[in-house]
GROMACS .gro file of C-alpha atoms in nm:
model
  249
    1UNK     CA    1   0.021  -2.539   0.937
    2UNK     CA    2  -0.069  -2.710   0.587
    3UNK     CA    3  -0.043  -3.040   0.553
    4UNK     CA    4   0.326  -3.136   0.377
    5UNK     CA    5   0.492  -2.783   0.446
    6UNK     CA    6   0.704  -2.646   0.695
    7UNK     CA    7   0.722  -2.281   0.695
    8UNK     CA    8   0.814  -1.997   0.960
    9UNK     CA    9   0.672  -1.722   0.757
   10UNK     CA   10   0.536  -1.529   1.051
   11UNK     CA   11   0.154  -1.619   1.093
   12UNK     CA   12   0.086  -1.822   1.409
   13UNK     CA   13  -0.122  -2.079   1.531
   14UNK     CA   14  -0.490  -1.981   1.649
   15UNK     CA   15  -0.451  -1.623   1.454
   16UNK     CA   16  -0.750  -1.553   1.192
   17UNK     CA   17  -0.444  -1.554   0.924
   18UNK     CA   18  -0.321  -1.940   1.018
   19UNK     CA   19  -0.717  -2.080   1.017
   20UNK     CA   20  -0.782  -1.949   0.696
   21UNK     CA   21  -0.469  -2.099   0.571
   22UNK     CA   22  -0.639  -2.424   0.659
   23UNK     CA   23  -1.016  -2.375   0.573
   24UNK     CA   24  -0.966  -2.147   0.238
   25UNK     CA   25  -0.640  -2.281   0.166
   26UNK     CA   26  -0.486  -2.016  -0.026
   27UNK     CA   27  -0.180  -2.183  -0.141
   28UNK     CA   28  -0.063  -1.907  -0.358
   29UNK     CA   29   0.033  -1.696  -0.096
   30UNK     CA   30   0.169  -1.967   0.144
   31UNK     CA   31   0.384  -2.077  -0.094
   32UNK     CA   32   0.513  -1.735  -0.123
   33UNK     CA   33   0.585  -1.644   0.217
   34UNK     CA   34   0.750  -1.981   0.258
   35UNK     CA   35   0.994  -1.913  -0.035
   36UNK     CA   36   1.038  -1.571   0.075
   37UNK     CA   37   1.387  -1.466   0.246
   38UNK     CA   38   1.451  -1.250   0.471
   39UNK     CA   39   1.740  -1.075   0.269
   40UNK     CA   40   1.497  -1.040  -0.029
   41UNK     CA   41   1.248  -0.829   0.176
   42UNK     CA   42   1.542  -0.548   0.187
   43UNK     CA   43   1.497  -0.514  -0.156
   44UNK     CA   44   1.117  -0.509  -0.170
   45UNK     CA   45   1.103  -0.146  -0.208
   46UNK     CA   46   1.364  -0.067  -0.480
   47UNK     CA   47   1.234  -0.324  -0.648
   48UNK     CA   48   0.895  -0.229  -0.663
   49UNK     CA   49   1.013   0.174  -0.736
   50UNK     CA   50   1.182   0.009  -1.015
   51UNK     CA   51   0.846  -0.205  -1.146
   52UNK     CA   52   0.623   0.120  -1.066
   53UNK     CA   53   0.864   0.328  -1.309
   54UNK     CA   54   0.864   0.059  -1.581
   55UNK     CA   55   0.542   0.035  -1.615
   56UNK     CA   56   0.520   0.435  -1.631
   57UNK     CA   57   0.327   0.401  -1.279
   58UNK     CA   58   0.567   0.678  -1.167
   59UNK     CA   59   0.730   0.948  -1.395
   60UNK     CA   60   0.999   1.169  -1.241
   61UNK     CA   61   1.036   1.553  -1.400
   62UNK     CA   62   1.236   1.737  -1.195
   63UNK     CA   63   1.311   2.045  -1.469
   64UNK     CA   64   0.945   2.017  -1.564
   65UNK     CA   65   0.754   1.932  -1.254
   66UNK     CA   66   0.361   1.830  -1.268
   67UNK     CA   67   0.119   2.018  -1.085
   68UNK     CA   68  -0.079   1.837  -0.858
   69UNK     CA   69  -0.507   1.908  -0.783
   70UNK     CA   70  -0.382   2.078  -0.479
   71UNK     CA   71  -0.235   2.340  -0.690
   72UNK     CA   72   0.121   2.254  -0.554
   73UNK     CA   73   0.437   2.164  -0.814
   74UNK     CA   74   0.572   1.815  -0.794
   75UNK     CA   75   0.903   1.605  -0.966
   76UNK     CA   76   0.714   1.298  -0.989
   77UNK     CA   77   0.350   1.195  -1.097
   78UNK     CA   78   0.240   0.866  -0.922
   79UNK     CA   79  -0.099   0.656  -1.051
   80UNK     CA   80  -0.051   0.288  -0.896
   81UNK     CA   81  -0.370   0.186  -1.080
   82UNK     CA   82  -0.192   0.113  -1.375
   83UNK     CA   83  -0.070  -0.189  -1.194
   84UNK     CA   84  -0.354  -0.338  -1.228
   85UNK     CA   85  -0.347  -0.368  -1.603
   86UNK     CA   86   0.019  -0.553  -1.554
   87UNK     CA   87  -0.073  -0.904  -1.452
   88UNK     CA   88   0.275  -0.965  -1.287
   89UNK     CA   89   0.307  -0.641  -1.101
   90UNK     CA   90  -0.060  -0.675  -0.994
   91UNK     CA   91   0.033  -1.017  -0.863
   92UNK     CA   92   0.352  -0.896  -0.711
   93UNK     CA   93   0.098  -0.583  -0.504
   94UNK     CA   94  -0.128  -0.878  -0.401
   95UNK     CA   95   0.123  -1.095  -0.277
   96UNK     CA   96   0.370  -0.828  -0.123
   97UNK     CA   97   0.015  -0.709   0.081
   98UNK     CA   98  -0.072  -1.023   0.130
   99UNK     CA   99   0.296  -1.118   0.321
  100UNK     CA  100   0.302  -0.776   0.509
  101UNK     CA  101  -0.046  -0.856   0.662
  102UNK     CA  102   0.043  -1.201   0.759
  103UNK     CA  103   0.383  -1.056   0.910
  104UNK     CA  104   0.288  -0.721   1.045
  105UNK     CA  105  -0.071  -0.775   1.181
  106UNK     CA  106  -0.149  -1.164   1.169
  107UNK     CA  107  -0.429  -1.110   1.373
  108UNK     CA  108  -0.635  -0.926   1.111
  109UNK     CA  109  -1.012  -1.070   1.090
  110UNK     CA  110  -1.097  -0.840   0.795
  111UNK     CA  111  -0.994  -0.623   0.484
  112UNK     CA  112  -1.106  -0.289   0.391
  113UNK     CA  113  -0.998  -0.090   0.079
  114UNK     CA  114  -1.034   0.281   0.039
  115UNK     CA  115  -1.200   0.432  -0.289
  116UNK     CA  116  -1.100   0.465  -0.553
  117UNK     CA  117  -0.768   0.334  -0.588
  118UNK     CA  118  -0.728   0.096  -0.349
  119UNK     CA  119  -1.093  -0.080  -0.436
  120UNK     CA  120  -0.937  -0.351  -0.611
  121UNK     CA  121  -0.603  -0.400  -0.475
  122UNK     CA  122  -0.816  -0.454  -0.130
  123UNK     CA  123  -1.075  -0.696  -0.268
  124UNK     CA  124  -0.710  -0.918  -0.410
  125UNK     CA  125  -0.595  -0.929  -0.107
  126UNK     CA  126  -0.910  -1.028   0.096
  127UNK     CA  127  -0.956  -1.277  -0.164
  128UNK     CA  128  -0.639  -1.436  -0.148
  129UNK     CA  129  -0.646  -1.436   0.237
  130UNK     CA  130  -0.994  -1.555   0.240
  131UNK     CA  131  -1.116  -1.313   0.466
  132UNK     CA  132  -1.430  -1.053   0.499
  133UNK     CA  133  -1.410  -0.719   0.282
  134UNK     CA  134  -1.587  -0.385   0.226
  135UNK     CA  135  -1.449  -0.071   0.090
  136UNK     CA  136  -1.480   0.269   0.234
  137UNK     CA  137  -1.637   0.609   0.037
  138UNK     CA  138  -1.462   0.928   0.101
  139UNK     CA  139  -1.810   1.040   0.228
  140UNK     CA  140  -2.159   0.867   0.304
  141UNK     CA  141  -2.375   0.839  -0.017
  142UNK     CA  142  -2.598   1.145  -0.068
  143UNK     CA  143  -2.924   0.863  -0.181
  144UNK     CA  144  -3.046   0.538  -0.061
  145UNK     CA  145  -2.890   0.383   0.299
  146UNK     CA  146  -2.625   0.651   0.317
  147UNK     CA  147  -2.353   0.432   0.331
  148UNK     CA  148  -1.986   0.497   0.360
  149UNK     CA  149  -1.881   0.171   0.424
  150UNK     CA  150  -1.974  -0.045   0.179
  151UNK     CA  151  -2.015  -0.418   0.196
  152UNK     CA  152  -2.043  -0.567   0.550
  153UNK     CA  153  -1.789  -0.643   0.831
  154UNK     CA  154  -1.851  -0.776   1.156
  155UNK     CA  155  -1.854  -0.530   1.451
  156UNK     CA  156  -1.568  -0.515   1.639
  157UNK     CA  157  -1.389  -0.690   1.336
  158UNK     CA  158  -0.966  -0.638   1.347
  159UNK     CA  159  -0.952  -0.495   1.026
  160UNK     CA  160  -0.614  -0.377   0.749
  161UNK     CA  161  -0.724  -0.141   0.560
  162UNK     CA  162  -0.565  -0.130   0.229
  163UNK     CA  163  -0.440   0.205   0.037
  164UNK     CA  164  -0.250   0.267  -0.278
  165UNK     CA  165  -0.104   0.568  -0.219
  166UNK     CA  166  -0.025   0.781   0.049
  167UNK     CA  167   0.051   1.168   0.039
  168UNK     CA  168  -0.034   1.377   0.349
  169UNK     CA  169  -0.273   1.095   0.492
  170UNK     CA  170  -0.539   1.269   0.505
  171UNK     CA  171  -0.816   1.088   0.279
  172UNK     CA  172  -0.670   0.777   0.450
  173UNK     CA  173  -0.714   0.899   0.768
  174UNK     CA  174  -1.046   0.977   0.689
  175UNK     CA  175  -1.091   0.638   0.597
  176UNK     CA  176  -1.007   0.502   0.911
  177UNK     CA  177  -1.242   0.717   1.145
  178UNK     CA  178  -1.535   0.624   0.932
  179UNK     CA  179  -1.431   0.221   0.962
  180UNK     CA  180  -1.396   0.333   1.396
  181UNK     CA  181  -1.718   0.504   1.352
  182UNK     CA  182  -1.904   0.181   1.153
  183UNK     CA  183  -1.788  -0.040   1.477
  184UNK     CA  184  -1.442  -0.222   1.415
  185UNK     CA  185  -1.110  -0.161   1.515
  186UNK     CA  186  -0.830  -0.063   1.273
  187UNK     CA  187  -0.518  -0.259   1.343
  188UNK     CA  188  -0.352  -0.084   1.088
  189UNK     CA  189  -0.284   0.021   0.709
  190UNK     CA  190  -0.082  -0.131   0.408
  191UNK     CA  191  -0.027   0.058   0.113
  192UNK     CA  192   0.155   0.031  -0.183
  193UNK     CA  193   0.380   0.367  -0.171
  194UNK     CA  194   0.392   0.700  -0.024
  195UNK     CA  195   0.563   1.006  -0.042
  196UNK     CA  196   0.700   1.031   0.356
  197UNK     CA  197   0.598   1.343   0.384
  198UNK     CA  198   0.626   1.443   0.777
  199UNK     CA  199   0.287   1.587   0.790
  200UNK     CA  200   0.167   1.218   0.731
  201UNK     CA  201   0.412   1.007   0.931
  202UNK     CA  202   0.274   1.278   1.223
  203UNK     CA  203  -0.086   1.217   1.136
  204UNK     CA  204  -0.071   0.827   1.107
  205UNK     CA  205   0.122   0.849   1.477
  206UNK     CA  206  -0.175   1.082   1.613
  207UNK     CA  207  -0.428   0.871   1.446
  208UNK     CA  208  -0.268   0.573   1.648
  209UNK     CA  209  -0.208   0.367   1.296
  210UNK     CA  210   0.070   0.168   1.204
  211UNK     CA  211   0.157   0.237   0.845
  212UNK     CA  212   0.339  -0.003   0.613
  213UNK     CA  213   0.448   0.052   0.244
  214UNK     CA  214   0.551  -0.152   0.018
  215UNK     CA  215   0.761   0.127  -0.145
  216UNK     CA  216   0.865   0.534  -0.092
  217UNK     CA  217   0.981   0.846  -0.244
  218UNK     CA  218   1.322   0.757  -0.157
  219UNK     CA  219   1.356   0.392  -0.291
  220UNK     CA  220   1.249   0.569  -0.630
  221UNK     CA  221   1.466   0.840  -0.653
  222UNK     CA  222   1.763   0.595  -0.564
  223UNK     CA  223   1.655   0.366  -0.786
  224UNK     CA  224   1.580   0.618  -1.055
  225UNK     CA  225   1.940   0.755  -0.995
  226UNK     CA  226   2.104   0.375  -1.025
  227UNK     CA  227   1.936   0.348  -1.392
  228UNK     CA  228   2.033   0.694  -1.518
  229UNK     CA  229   1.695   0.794  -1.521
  230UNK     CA  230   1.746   1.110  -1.334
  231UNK     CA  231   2.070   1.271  -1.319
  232UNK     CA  232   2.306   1.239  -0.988
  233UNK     CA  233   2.260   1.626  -0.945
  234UNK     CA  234   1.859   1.571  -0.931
  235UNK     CA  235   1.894   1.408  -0.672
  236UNK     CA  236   1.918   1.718  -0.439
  237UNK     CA  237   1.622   1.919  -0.627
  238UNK     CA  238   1.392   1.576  -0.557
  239UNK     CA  239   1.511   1.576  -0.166
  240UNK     CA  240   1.422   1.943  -0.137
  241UNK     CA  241   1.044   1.906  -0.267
  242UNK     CA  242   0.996   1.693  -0.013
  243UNK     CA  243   1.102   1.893   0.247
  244UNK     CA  244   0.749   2.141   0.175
  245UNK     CA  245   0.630   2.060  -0.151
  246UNK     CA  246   0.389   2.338  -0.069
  247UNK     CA  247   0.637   2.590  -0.147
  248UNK     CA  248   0.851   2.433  -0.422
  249UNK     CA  249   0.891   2.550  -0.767
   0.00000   0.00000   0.00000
């Protein structure tokens, strides 16, 4: 790998992930992964719940629940783009992306964000891997080319795409058949939380897409519960809604 460091972070020799390491040399994130213990990644998603609810990312209500676009009632009200405004969690997003690419799909030739939210967090972590990127409208442009995919990526690319935030996986999913349909082959999907919802984990397995997060609706509520931000009894009205959050309240 690069020259005076010894590191078995995951990313081998002759994938797209270990040349770039050598041409763009992005020593940020290669320092990270090779200071990064495997104990530490157990914690990855609590600490991250704990980060998102800091920075007021997530807000749990579950005697005064938020009501979604969808019309439904929800405990908690998630907006990840407010990490972007916190230099060290977005640098903590970046990186933790960054490492579960390298780890989880090292052969990745490409990035791919999907609009709106994951626009930036994408074009961070193409950046800092120093590979291709383009970013993926939830439907083609009404004027001009048409596009949906925006940007350019080489046919038959391997491409990650990148999401912040997944719920029933459908606008993700969405995502993905346009990138098939524009001529390169999804890998897979990182994204920075999700709710677990069955309907999604069932969609991303028909879709054929391996879905990693770097945090879920559990690590917050048990993380929420540790702090006293929620009460021990909540616990069980949180667990319900996401049984069929369709129904609650």
């Amino acid at each position: 790998m690069a020259s005076g460091f010894f590191c078995t972070s995951g990313f081998a020799e002759g994938t797209s992930a270990w040349k770039n390491s050598n041409i763009f040399g992005f020593s940020l994130t290669y320092l990270y992964l090779c200071s990064h213990k495997q104990e530490d990644m157990k914690e990855i998603k609590n600490q991250f719940a704990k980060m998102l609810m800091d920075i007021e990312a997530i807000k749990l209500q579950p005697n005064d629940p938020f009501t979604w676009a969808s019309g439904w009632k929800s405990p908690i009200y998630t907006d990840n783009r407010k990490t972007l405004s916190f230099p060290r969690v977005r640098s903590f997003v970046k990186l933790e992306l960054c490492h579960t690419i390298l780890e989880q799909f090292p052969e990745a030739e490409a990035v791919a964000g999907v609009a709106t939210g994951a626009i930036a967090q994408g074009a961070l972590v193409a950046e800092e891997l120093g590979l291709p990127y383009a970013y993926v409208r939830p439907k083609p442009k009404d004027h001009g080319m048409g596009n949906q995919v925006e940007g350019q990526l080489p046919k038959g690319a391997k491409v990650v795409v990148v999401e912040d935030l997944i719920s029933t996986g459908g606008s993700s999913l969405k995502a993905v058949e346009a990138l098939r349909q524009y001529g390169v082959e999804v890998i897979g999907m990182v994204a920075s939380f999700t709710y677990g919802f069955p309907v999604a984990e069932e969609a991303f397995a028909a879709a054929g897409v391996k879905l990693i997060t770097l945090s879920n609706y559990n690590a917050v509520v048990e993380e929420a519960a540790k702090t006293g931000y929620i009460k021990e009894e909540d616990k069980a009205v949180l667990a319900e809604w996401r049984k069929d959050p369709s129904v609650w309240g």
